Coordinates of C-alpha atoms in Angstrom, one line a residue:
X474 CA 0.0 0.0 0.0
X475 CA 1.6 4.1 -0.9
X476 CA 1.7 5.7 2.0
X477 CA 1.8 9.5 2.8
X478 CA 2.8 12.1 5.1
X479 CA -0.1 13.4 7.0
X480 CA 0.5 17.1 6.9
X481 CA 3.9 17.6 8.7
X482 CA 3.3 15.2 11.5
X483 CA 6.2 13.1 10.7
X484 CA 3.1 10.1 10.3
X485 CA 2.9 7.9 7.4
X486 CA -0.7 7.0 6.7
X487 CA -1.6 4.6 3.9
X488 CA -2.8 6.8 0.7
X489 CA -6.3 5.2 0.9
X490 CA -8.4 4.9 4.5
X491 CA -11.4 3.4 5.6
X492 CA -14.9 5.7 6.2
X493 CA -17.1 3.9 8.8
X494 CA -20.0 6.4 7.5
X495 CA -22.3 3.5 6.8
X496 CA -21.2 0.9 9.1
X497 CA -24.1 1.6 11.3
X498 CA -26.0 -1.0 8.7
X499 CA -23.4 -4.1 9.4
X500 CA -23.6 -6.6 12.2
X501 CA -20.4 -6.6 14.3
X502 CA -19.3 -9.9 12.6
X503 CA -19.7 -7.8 9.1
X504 CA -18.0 -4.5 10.3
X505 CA -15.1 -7.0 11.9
X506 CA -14.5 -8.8 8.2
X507 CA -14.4 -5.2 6.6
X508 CA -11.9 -4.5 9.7
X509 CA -9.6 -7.3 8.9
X510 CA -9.7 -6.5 5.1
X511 CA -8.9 -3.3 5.3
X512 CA -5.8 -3.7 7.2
X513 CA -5.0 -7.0 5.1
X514 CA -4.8 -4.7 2.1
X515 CA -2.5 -1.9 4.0
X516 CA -5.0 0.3 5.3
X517 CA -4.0 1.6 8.4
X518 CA -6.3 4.9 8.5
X519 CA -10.3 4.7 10.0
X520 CA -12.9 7.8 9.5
X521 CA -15.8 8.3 11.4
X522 CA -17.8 11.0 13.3
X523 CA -19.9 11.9 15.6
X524 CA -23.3 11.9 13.7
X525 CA -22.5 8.9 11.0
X526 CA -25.3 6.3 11.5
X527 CA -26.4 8.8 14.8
X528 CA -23.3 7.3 16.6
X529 CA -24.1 4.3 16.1
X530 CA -21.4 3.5 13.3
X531 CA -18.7 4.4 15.5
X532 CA -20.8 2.1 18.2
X533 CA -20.0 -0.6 15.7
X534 CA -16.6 -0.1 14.9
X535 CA -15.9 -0.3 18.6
X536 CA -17.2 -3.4 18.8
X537 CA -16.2 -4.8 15.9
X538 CA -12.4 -3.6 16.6
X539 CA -12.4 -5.9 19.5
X540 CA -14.0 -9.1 18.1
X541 CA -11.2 -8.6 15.1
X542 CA -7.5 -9.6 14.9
X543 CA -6.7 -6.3 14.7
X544 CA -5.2 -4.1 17.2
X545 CA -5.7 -0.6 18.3
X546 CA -2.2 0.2 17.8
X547 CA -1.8 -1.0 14.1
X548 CA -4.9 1.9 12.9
X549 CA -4.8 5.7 12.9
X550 CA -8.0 6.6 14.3
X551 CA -10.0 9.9 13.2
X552 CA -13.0 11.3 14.4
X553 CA -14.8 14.6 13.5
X554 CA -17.3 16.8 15.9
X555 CA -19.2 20.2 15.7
X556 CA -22.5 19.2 14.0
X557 CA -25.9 19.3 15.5
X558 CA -27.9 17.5 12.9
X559 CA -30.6 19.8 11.6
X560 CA -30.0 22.2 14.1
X561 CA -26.7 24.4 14.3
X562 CA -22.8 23.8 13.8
X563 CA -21.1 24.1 17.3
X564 CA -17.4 25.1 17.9
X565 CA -18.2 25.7 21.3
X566 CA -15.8 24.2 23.8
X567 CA -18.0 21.9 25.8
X568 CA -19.8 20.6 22.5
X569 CA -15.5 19.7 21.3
X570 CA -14.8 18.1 24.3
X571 CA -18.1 16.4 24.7
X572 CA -17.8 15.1 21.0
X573 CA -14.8 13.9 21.5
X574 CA -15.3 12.4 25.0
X575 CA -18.6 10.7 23.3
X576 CA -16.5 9.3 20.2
X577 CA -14.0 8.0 22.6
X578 CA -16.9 5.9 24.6
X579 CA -18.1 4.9 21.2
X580 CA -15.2 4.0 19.7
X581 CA -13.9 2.0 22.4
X582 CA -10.5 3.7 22.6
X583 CA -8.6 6.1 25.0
X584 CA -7.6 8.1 22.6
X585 CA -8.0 9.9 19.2
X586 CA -5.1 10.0 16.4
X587 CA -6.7 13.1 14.9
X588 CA -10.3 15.1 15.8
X589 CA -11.5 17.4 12.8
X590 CA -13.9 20.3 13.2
X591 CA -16.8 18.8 10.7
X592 CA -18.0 21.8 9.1
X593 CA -17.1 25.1 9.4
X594 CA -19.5 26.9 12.3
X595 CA -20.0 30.9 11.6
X596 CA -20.6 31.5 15.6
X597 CA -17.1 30.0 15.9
X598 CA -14.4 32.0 18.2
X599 CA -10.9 30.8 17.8
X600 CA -9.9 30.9 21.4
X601 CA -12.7 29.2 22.8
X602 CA -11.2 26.2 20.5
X603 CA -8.5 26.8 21.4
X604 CA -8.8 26.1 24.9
X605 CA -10.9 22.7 23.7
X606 CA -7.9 21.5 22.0
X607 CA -5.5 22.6 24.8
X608 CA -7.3 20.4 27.4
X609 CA -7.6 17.7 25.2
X610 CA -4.2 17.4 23.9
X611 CA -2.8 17.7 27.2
X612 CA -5.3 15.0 28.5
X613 CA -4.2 12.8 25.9
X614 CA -7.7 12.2 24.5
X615 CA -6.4 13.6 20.9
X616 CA -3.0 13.4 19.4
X617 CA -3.5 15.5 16.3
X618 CA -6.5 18.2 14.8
X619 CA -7.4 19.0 12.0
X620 CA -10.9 20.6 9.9
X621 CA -13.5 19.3 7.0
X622 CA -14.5 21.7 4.3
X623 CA -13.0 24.7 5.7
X624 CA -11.6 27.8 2.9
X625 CA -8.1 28.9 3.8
X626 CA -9.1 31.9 5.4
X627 CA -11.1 30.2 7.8
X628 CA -8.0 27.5 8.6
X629 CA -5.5 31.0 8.5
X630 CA -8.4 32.5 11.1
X631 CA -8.3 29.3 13.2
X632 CA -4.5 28.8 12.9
X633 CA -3.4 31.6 14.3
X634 CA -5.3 31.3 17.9
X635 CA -4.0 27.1 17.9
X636 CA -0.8 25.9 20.1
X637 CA -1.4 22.9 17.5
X638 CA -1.1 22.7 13.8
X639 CA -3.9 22.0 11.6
X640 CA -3.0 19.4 9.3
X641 CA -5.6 17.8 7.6
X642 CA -8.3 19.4 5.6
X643 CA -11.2 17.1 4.2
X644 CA -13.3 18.1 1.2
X645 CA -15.0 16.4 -1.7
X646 CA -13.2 15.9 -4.8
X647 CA -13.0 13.2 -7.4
X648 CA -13.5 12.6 -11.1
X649 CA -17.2 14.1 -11.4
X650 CA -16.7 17.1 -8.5
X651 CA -13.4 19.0 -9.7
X652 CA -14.2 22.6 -9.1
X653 CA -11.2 23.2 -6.8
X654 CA -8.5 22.3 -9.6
X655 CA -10.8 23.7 -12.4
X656 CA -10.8 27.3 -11.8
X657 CA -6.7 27.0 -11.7
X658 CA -6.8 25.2 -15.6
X659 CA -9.1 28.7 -16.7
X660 CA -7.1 31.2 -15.1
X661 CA -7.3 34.6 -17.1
X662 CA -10.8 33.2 -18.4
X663 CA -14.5 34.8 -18.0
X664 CA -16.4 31.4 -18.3
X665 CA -18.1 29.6 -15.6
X666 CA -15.5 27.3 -15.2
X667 CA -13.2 30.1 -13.6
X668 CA -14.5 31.2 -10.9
X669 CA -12.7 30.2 -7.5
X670 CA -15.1 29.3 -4.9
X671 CA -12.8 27.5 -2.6
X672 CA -10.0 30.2 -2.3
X673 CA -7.4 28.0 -3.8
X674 CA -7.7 25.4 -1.1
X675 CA -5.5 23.0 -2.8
X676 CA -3.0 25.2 -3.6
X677 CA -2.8 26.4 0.1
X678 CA -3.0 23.0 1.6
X679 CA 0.2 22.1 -0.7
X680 CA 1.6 25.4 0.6
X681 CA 0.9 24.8 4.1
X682 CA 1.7 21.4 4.4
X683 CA -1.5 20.4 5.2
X684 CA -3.3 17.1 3.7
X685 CA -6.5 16.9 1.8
X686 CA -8.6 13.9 2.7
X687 CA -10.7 13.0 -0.5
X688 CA -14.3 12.4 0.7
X689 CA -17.2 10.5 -1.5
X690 CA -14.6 10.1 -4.0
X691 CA -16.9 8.5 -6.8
X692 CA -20.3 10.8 -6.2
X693 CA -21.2 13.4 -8.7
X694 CA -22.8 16.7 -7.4
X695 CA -23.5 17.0 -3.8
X696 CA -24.8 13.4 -2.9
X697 CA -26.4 13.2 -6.3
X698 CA -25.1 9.4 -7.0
X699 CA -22.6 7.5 -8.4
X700 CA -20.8 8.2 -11.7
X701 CA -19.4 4.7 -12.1
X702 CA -21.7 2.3 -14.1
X703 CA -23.6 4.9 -14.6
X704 CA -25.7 5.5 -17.8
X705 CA -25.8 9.3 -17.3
X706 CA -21.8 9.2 -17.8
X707 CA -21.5 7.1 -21.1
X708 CA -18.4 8.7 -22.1
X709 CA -16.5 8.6 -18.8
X710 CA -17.3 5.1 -18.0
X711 CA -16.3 3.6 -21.5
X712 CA -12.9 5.6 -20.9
X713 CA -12.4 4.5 -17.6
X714 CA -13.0 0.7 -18.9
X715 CA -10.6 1.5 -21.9
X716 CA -8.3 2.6 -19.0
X717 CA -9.2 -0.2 -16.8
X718 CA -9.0 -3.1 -19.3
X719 CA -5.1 -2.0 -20.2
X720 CA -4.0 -2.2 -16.2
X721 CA -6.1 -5.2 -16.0
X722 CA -8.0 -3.6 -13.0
X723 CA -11.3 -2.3 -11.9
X724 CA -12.7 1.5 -12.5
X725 CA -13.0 2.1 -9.4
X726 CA -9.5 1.6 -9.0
X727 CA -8.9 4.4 -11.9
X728 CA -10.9 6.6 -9.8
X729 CA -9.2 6.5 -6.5
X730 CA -5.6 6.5 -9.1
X731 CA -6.8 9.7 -10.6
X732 CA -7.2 11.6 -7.5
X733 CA -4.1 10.1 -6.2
X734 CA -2.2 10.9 -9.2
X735 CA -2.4 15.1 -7.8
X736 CA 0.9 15.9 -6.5
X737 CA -1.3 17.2 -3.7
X738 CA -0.8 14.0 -2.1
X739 CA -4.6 13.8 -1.4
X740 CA -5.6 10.8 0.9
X741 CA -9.0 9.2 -0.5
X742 CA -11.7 7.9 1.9
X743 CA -13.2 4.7 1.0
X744 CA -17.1 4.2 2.5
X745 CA -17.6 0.9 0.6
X746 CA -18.5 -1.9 3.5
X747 CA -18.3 -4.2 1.2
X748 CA -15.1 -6.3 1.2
X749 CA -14.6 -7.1 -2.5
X750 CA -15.5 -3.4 -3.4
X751 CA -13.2 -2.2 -0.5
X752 CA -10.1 -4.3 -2.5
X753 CA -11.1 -3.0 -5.7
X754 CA -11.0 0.7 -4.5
X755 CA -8.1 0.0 -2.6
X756 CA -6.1 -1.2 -5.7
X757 CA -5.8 2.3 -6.9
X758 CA -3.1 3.1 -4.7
X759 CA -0.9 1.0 -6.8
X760 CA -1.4 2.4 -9.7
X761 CA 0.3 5.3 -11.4
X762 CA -1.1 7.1 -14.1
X763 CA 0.6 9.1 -16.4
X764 CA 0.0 12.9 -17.3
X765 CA -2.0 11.8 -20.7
X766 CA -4.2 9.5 -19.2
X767 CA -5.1 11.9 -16.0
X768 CA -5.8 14.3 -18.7
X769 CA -7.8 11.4 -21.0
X770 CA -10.3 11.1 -17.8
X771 CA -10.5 14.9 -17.0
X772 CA -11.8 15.5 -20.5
X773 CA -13.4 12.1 -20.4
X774 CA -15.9 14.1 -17.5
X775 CA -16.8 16.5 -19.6
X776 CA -14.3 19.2 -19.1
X777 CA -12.2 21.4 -21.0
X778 CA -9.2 23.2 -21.1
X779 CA -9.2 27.3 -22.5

């Protein structure tokens, strides 16, 4: 399995993890087997959060973690906190420390590898987590930090109250949800396709050291669905196969290649529970694509360059 640094910790973190999103809908036998697989194939980096499956995922992981073979010092283990579903985002620093004192009793662990902010909160005041990450690095309940969806001004805003340094960043990007790069290709350009509404994260994580975790790597739009297989994306999936058929792999595997192939060093977070989907995900990591074909696929999606 290609490994990465995660952001300047010093840690190397297999290039693909595993997201316990939807383990919430496995038995603890089930969620064990994905377990085992996924640190059979290298994986040695676990996803979850506080509201995935209403805690209940991270309920199952815990369990399942202890029925496996697997032990709590071979996995990196990431949570993330600051959502009240349907209700308000919450940076406050009882809501961190509860999240994270919550996960910890879910999870089955004493402590976190990493604890993202889910979500950035408009109400949020820098010191106050600040102080939430003080007490819990000192505590020991979380080893590293880090935020989901955040622009860099918000991470610059939050950076400069923190003792710690933020190094990861998660956002959605893949094949079929490329704005973040796209803007960069039309620079100089009036057309849809140039305007920036990220604020260059990419090029600020690469800057600050700071890694991208890949999230719903093969959806299209915001939840809309799956591109591979499917009929709406005729072009993309016959070039994908082309692709596929000629490194005698799967397309998912081309997927999670093509995001890896970004000299970002992006980390992509697999949510499959399904063994033999995990492995065929998985198998992008070991697969290097060359400047032609990454380009072959981003024009396969239906973009352009000016």
């Amino acid at each position: 399995m290609k490994t990465i640094n995660l952001g300047d910790s010093g840690l190397r973190a297999s290039a693909v993890a595993l997201g316990i999103m939807r383990m919430d809908a496995l038995n603890v036998a089930q969620a064990s087997k994905v377990i085992e697989t996924a640190v059979d194939l290298g994986i040695n980096y676990v996803d979850s959060a506080d509201i995935y499956g209403a805690g209940k995922s991270s309920e199952i992981f815990g369990a399942a973690l202890k029925q496996s073979s697997v032990r709590r010092d071979q996995l990196y283990i990431q949570s993330k906190g600051g959502i009240v579903p349907g209700k308000r985002y919450d940076f406050s620093k009882q809501h961190i420390l509860d999240a994270v004192n919550g996960e910890l009793q879910r999870l089955g662990v004493d402590y976190l590898d990493s604890f993202l902010l889910h979500r950035p909160d408009a109400l949020m005041e820098p010191e106050e987590v600040a102080a939430a990450f003080d007490e819990l690095q000192a505590s020991g309940k979380v080893r590293h930090f880090g935020v989901s969806n955040f622009n860099p001004g918000q991470v610059d805003l939050l950076q400069a109250a923190l003792n710690q340094r933020l190094m990861i960043n998660q956002l959605q990007f893949g094949i079929m949800h490329t704005n973040a790069i796209d803007f960069g290709l039309h620079t100089n350009m009036q057309d849809e396709r140039s305007i920036d509404h990220d604020g260059g994260i990419i090029e600020y994580a690469r800057l600050h050291h700071m890694t991208i975790q890949a999230w719903s790597p093969y959806q299209y739009g915001n939840f809309a669905g799956i591109f591979l297989d499917n009929p709406k994306f005729p072009k993309l999936n016959a070039a994908m196969q082309t692709l596929a058929d000629e490194k005698h792999t799967s397309k998912s595997a081309i997927a999670t290649a093509w995001i890896l192939r970004h000299p970002a060093k992006f980390q992509v977070i697999l949510g499959t529970m399904n063994p033999t989907h995990l492995a065929e995900n998985a198998a992008g990591a070991a697969i290097d694509l060359t400047r032609q074909e990454w380009y072959d696929i981003y024009f396969a999606a239906g973009n352009d360059l000016p």
